[in-house]
Coordinates of C-alpha atoms and ligand atoms in Angstrom, one line a residue:
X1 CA 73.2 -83.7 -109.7
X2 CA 70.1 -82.4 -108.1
X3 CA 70.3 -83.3 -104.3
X4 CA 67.6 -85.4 -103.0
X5 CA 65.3 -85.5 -100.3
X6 CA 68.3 -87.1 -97.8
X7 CA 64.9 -88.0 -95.0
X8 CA 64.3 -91.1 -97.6
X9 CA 68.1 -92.8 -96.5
X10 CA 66.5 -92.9 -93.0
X11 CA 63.4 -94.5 -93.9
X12 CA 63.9 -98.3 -93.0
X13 CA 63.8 -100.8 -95.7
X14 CA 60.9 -102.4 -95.6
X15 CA 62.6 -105.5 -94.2
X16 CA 58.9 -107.0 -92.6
X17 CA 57.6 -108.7 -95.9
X18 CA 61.1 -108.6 -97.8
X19 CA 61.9 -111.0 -94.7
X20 CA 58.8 -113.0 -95.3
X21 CA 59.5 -113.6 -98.7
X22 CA 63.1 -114.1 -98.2
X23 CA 62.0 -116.9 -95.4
X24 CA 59.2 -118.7 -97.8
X25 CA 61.3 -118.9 -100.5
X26 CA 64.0 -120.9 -99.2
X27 CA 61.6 -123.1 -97.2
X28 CA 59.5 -123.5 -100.3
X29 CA 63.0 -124.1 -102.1
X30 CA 63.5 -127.0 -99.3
X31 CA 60.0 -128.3 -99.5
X32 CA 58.6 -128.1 -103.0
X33 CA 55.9 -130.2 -102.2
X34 CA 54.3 -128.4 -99.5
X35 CA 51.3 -126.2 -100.2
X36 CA 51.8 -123.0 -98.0
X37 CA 48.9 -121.6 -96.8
X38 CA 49.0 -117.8 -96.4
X39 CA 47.2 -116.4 -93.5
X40 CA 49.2 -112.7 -93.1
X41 CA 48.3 -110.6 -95.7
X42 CA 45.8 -108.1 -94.7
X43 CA 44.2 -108.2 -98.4
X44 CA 41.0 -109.5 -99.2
X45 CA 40.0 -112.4 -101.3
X46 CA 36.1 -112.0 -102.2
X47 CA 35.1 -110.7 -105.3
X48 CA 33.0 -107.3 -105.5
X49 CA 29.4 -107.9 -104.7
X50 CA 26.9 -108.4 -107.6
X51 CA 25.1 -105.2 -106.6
X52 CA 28.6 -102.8 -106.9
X53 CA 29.3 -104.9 -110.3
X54 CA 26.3 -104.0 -111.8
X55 CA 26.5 -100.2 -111.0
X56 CA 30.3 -100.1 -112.3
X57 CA 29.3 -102.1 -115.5
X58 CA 26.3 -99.4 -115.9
X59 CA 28.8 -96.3 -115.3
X60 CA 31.2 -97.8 -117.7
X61 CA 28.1 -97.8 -120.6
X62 CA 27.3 -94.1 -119.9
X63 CA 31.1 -93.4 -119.8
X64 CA 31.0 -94.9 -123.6
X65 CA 27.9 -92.3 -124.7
X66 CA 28.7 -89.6 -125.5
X67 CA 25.9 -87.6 -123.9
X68 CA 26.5 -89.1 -120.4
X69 CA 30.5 -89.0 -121.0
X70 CA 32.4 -87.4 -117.9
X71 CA 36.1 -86.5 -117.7
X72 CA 38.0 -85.3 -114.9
X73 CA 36.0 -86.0 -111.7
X74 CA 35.6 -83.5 -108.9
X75 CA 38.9 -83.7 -106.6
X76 CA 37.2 -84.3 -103.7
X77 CA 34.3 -86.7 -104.8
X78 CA 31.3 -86.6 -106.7
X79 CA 28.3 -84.8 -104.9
X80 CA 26.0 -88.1 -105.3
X81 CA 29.1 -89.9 -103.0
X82 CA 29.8 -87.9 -100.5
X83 CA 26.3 -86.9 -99.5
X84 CA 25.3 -90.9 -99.5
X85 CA 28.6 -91.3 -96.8
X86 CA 27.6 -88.3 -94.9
X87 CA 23.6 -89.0 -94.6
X88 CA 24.2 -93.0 -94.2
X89 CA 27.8 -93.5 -92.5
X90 CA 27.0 -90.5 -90.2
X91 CA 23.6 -88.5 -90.2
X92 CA 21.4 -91.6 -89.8
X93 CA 23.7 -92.3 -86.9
X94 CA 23.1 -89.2 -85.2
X95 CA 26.4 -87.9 -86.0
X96 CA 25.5 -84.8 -88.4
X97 CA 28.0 -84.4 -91.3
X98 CA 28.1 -82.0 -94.6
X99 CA 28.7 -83.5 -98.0
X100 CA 31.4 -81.2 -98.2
X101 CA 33.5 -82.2 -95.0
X102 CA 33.8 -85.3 -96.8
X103 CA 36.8 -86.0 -99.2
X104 CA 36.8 -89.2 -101.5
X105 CA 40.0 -90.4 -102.2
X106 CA 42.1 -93.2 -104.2
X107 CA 42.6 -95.0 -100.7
X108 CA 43.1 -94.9 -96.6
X109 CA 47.0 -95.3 -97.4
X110 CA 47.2 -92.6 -99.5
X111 CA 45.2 -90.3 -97.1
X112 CA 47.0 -91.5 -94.0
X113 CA 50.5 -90.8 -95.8
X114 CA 49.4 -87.3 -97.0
X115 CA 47.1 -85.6 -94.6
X116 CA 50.3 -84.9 -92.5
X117 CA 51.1 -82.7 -95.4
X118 CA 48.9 -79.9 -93.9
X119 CA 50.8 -79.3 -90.7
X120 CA 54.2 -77.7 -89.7
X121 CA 57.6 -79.8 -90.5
X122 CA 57.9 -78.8 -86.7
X123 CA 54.8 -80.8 -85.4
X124 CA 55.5 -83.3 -82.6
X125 CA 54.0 -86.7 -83.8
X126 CA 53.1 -89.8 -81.7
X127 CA 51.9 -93.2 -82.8
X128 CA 51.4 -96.4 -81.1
X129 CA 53.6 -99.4 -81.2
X130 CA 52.7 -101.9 -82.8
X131 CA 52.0 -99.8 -85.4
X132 CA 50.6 -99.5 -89.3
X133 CA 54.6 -98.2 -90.7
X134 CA 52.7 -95.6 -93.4
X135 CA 52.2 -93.2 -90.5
X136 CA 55.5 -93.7 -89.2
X137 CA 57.3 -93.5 -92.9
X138 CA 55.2 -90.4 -94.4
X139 CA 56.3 -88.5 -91.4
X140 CA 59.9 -89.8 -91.8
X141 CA 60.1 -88.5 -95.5
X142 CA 58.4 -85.3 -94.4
X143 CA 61.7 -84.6 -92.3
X144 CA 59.9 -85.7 -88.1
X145 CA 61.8 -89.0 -88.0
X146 CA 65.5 -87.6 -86.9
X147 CA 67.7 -90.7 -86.5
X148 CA 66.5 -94.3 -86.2
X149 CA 67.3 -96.2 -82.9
X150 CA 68.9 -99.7 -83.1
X151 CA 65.5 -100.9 -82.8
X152 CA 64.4 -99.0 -85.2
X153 CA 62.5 -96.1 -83.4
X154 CA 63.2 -92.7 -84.8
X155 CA 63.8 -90.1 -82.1
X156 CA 62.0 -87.2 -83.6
X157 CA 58.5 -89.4 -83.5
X158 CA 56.6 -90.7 -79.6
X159 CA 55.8 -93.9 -79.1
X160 CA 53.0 -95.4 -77.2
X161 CA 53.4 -98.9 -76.6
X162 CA 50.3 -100.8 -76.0
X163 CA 50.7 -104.1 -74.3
X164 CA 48.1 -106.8 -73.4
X165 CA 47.4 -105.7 -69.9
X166 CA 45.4 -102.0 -71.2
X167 CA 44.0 -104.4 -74.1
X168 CA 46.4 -102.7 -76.0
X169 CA 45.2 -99.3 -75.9
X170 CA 48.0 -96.7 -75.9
X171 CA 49.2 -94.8 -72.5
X172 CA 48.0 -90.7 -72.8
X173 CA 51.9 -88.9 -74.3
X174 CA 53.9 -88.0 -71.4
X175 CA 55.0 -85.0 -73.0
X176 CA 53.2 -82.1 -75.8
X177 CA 52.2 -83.5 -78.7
X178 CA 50.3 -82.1 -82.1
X179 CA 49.2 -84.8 -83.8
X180 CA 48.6 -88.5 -83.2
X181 CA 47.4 -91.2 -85.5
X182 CA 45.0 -93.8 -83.6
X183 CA 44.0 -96.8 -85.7
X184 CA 40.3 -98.9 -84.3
X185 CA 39.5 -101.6 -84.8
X186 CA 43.2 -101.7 -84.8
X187 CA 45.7 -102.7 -87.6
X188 CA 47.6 -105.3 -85.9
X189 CA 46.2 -105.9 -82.7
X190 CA 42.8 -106.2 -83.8
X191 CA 41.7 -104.2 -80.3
X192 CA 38.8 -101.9 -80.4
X193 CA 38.4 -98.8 -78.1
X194 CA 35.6 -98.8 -76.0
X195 CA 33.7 -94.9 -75.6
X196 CA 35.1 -94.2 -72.1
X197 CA 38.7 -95.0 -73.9
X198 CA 37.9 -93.0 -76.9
X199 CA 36.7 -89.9 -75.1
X200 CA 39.9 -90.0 -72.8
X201 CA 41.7 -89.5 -76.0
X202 CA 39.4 -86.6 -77.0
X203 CA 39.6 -84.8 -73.9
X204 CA 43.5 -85.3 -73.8
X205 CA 43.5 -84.0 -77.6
X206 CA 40.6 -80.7 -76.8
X207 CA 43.3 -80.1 -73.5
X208 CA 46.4 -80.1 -75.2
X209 CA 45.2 -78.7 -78.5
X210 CA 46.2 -81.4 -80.6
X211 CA 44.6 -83.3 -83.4
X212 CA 43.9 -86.9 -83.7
X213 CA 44.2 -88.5 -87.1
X214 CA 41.7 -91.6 -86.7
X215 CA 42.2 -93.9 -89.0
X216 CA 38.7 -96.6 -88.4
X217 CA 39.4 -98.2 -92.1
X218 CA 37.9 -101.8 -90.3
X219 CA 34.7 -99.5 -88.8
X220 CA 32.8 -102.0 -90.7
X221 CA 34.1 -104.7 -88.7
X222 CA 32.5 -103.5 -85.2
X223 CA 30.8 -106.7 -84.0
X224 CA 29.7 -105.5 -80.2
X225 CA 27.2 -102.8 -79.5
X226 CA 28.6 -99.9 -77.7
X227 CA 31.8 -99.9 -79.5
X228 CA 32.7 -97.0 -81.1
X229 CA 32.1 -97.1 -85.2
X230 CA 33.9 -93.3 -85.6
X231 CA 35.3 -90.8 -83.4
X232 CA 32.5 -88.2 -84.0
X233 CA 30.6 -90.7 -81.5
X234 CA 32.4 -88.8 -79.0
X235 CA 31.3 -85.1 -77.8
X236 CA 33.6 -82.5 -78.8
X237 CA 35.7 -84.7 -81.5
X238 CA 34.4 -82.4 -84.2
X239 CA 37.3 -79.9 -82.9
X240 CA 39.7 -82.4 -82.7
X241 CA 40.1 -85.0 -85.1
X242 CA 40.2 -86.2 -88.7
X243 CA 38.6 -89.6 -89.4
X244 CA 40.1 -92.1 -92.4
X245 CA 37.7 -94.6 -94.0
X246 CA 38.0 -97.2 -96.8
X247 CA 35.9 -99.3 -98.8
X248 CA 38.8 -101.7 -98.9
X249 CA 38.2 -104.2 -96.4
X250 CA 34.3 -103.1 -95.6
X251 CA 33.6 -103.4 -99.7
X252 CA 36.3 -105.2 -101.1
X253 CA 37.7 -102.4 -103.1
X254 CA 41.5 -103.3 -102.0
X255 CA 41.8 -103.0 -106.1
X256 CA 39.2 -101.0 -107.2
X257 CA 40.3 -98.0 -104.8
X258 CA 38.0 -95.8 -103.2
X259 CA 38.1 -94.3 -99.8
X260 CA 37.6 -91.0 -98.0
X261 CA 38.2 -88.7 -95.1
X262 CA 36.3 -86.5 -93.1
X263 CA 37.5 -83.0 -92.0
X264 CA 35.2 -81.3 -90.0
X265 CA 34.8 -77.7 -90.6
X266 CA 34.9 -77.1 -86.5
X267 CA 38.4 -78.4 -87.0
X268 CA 41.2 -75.9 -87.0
X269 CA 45.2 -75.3 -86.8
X270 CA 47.3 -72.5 -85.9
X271 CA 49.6 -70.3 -88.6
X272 CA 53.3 -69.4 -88.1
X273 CA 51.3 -65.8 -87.8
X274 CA 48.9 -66.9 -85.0
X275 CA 45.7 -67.3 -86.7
X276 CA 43.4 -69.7 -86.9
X277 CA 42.9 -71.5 -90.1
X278 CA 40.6 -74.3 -91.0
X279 CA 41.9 -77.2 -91.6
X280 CA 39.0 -78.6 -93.8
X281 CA 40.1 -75.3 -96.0
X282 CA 44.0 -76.8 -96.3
X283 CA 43.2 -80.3 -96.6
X284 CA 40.4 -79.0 -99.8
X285 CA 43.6 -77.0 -101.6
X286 CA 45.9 -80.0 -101.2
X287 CA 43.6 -82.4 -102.4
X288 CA 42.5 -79.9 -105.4
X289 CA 46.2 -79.4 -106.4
X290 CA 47.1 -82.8 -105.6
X291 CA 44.5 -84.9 -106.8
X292 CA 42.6 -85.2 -109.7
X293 CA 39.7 -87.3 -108.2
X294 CA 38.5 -90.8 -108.3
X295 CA 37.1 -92.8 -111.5
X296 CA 33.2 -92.0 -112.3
X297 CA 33.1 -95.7 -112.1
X298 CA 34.9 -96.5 -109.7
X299 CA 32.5 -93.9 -107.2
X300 CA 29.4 -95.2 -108.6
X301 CA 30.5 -98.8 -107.3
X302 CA 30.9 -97.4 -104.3
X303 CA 27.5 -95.4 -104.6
X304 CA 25.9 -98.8 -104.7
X305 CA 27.4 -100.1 -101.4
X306 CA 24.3 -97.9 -99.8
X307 CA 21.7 -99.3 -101.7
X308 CA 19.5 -102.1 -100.3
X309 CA 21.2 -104.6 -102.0
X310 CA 24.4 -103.9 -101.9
X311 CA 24.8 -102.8 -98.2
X312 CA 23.2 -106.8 -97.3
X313 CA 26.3 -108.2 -99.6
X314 CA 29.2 -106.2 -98.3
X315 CA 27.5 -107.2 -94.7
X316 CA 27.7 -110.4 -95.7
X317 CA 31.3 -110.3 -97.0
X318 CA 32.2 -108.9 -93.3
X319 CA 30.3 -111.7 -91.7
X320 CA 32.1 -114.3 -94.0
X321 CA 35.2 -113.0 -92.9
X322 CA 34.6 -112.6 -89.3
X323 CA 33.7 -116.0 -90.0
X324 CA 37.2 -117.1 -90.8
X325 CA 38.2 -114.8 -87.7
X326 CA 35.8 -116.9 -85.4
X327 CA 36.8 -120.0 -86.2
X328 CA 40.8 -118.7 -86.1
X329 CA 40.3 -117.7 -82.9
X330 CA 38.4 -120.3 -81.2
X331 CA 41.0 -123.0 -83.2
X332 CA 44.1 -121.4 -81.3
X333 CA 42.3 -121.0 -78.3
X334 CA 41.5 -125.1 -77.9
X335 CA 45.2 -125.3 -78.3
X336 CA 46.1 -123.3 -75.3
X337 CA 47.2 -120.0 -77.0
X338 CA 46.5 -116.6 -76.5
X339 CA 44.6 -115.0 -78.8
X340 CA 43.9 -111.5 -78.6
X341 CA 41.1 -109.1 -81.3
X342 CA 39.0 -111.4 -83.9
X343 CA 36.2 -109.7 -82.5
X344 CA 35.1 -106.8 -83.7
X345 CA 38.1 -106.7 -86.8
X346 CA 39.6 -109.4 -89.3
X347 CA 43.2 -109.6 -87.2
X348 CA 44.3 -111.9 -84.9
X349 CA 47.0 -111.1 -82.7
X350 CA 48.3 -114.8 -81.0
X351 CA 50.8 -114.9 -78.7
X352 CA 53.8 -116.5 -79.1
X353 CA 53.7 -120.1 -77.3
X354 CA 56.1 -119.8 -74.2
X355 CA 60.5 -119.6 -75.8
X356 CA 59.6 -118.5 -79.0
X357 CA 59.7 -114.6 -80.1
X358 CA 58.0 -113.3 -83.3
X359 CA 60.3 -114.5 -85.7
X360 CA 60.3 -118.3 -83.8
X361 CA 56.9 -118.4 -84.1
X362 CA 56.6 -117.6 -87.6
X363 CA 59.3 -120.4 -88.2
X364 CA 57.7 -122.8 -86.4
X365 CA 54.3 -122.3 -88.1
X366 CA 55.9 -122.1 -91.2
X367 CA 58.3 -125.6 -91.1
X368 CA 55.3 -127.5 -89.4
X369 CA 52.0 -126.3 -90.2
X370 CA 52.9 -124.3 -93.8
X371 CA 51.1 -121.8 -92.7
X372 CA 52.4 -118.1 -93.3
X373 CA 51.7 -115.3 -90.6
X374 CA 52.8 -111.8 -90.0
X375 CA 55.7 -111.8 -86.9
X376 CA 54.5 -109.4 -84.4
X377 CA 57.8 -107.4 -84.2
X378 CA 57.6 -106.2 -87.5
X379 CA 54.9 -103.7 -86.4
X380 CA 57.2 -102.5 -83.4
X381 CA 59.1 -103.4 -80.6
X382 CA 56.1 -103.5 -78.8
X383 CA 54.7 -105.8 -81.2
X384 CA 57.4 -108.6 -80.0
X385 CA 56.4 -112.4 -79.1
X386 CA 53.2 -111.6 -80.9
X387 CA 52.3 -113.0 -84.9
X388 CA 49.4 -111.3 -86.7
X389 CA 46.8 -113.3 -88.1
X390 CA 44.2 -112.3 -91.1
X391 CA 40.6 -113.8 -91.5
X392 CA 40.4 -112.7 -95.3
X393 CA 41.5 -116.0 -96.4
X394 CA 39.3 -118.4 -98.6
X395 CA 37.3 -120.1 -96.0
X396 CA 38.5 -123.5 -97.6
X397 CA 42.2 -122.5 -96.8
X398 CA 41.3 -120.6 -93.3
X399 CA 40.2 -123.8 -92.1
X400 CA 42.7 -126.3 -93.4
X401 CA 45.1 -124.0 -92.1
X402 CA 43.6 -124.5 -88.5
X403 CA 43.6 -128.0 -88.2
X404 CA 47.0 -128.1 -89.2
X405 CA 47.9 -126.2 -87.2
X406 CA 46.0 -128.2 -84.6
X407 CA 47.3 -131.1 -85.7
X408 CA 51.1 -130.3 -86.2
X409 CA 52.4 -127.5 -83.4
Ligands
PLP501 N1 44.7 -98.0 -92.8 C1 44.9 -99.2 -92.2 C2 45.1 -99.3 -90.8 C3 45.2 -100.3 -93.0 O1 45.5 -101.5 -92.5 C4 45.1 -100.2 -94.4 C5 45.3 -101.3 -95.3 O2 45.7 -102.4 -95.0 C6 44.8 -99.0 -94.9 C7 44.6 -97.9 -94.1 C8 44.8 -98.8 -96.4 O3 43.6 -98.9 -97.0 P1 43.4 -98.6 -98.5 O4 43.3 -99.8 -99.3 O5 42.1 -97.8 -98.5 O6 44.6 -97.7 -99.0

């Protein structure tokens, strides 16, 4: 029998939304009448904006000709794409990008899993706690985990844990590390860096001669001027650090699939051998053996997300949502509880009300308002006596879920 990769038995099962289910079906099984209201699934629930639709239903007409046919896409994007996303998401912001340090890809979660792929088994890793598990669980399967504590921390991997008081911004590693995956506006906290925090981490990265994966897939929900949209804001990130976007959540492509990532061609690791090699080079020859490229359609929906038209209806998506997040927030808030992010990114992180721990609260919301959040504990230790909140909800069900809420806990 061939062996297999063993690093998978140490993965933890994915107990966070098996448990969830597990929970909701036997109170559902209890309560047949009660019409749950989900509120912790971080997917979202407007459809594509008229503008993208149009562009997709006009690339799926030249598709059927067969003078404007295409087949196999180029693996890192078409040139139309990536030079839109590097003259609008970056140029016209001052930030000066190449179409060709661009790479458009089938999704953030794919990119975040595989872009470790490009550096040594032997690289030390750090992430913060609470954190989004693919960049703990990629690097598990690709042999850095070691052996899983009883609380589920793997002793190959650093943790940062953020708490309240630094407004959940991670402490700088007390110890050499290569690579570390930062997440703002962050998945689940919903905390944004502001520039002073964001350069400390470029600094720490430029000293120690590490590379930060930042991963800003909710950039389009910056609110507050002055907050950091991408890391390239930041003098001297170029040489540092790899930025993940997504038209997912800014676009509502959570099914449609389109995202990218930036390597800057300043960017560079070290060989077994000692030299220097670029890592926009690596990260091209993984993706062109790898990947075969996203659907002509698919990129010419998100094409249309810079025109006129369509950038003013995925703006307005966002504000819809950060409607719901507005009127989350300021719902818990009159109730006494602590509400943390909502602000500049569609997750709410509410504190547990005083005897209750994640999985309490979850309970508790669940029995008396029927409303279904994410326990905060699932995301890390660190994430503990906190539940995660989304503002992607129909706004209908957002605010019924609120005044139950209100009404009931
Ligand atoms: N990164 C973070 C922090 C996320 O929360 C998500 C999705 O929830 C993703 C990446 C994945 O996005 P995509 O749909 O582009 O794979």
């Amino acid at each position: 029998m061939a062996r297999i990769n063993d690093h998978y038995l140490t993965l933890k099962s994915s107990y966070l939304f098996s448990e969830i289910a597990r929970r909701l079906k036997v109170f559902q099984a209890a309560r047949p009448d009660a019409r749950v209201i989900r509120l912790g699934i971080g997917d979202v629930t407007q459809p594509l904006a008229p503008a993208i639709v149009r562009a997709m239903h006009e690339a799926v007409d030249e598709m059927a000709r067969a003078e404007t046919f295409r087949g196999y896409p180029p693996e890192t994007g078409y040139e139309f794409l990536t030079r839109l996303i590097a003259e609008r998401d970056y140029g016209a912001r001052n930030l000066p990008m190449a179409p060709d340090e661009v790479f458009v890809s089938d999704g953030g979660k794919t990119d975040s899993a595989n872009v470790q792929e490009i550096f040594a088994p032997g690289c030390v890793v750090a992430v913060a706690d609470p954190v989004y598990p693919v960049y703990v669980d990629s690097n598990v399967m690709a042999g850095r985990g070691g052996p899983p504590d009883a609380q589920g921390r793997y002793a190959g991997l650093v943790y940062l844990p953020c708490s309240a008081d630094t407004g959940f911004e991670p402490p700088l590693p007390d110890r050499h590390v290569d690579l570390i995956y930062l997440c703002y506006p962050n998945n689940p906290t919903g905390a944004v860096l502001s520039h002073a925090g964001l350069r400390r981490w470029v600094d720490w990265a430029r000293r120690e001669r590490a590379v930060i994966l930042y991963d800003a897939a909710y950039e389009a929900y910056v609110r507050e001027p002055g907050v950091p949209r991408s890391i390239y804001e930041v003098e001297g990130a170029r040489e540092v650090a790899i930025e993940l976007r997504s038209f997912s959540k800014s676009a509502g492509f959570t099914g449609t699939r389109c995202a990218f990532t930036i390597v800057p061609k300043e960017l560079h690791g070290t060989s077994a051998a000692g030299e220097r090699v670029s890592l926009n080079a690596l990260w091209f020859r993984r993706q062109s053996t790898k990947f075969n490229g996203v659907p002509y359609v698919v990129q010419r929906g998100a094409a249309a997300v810079y025109s006129d038209e369509g950038a003013r209806q995925v703006r307005e998506q966002v504000d819809f949502y950060m409607e719901n997040a507005r009127i989350i927030r300021e719902g818990l808030e009159a109730l006494g509880l602590t509400v943390h992010g909502g602000r500049n990114a569609p997750y709410l992180w509410v504190k547990a009300p005083a005897g209750l721990d994640s999985w309490g609260f979850f309970d508790r919301l669940l029995h008396e308002a029927h409303v279904v959040g994410t326990p905060g504990a699932g995301f890390g230790p660190s994430g503990e006596g906190y539940l995660r909140l989304t503002a992607f909800g129909r706004r209908d069900q957002t605010e019924e879920a609120v005044e139950r809420i209100k009404i009931r806990l």
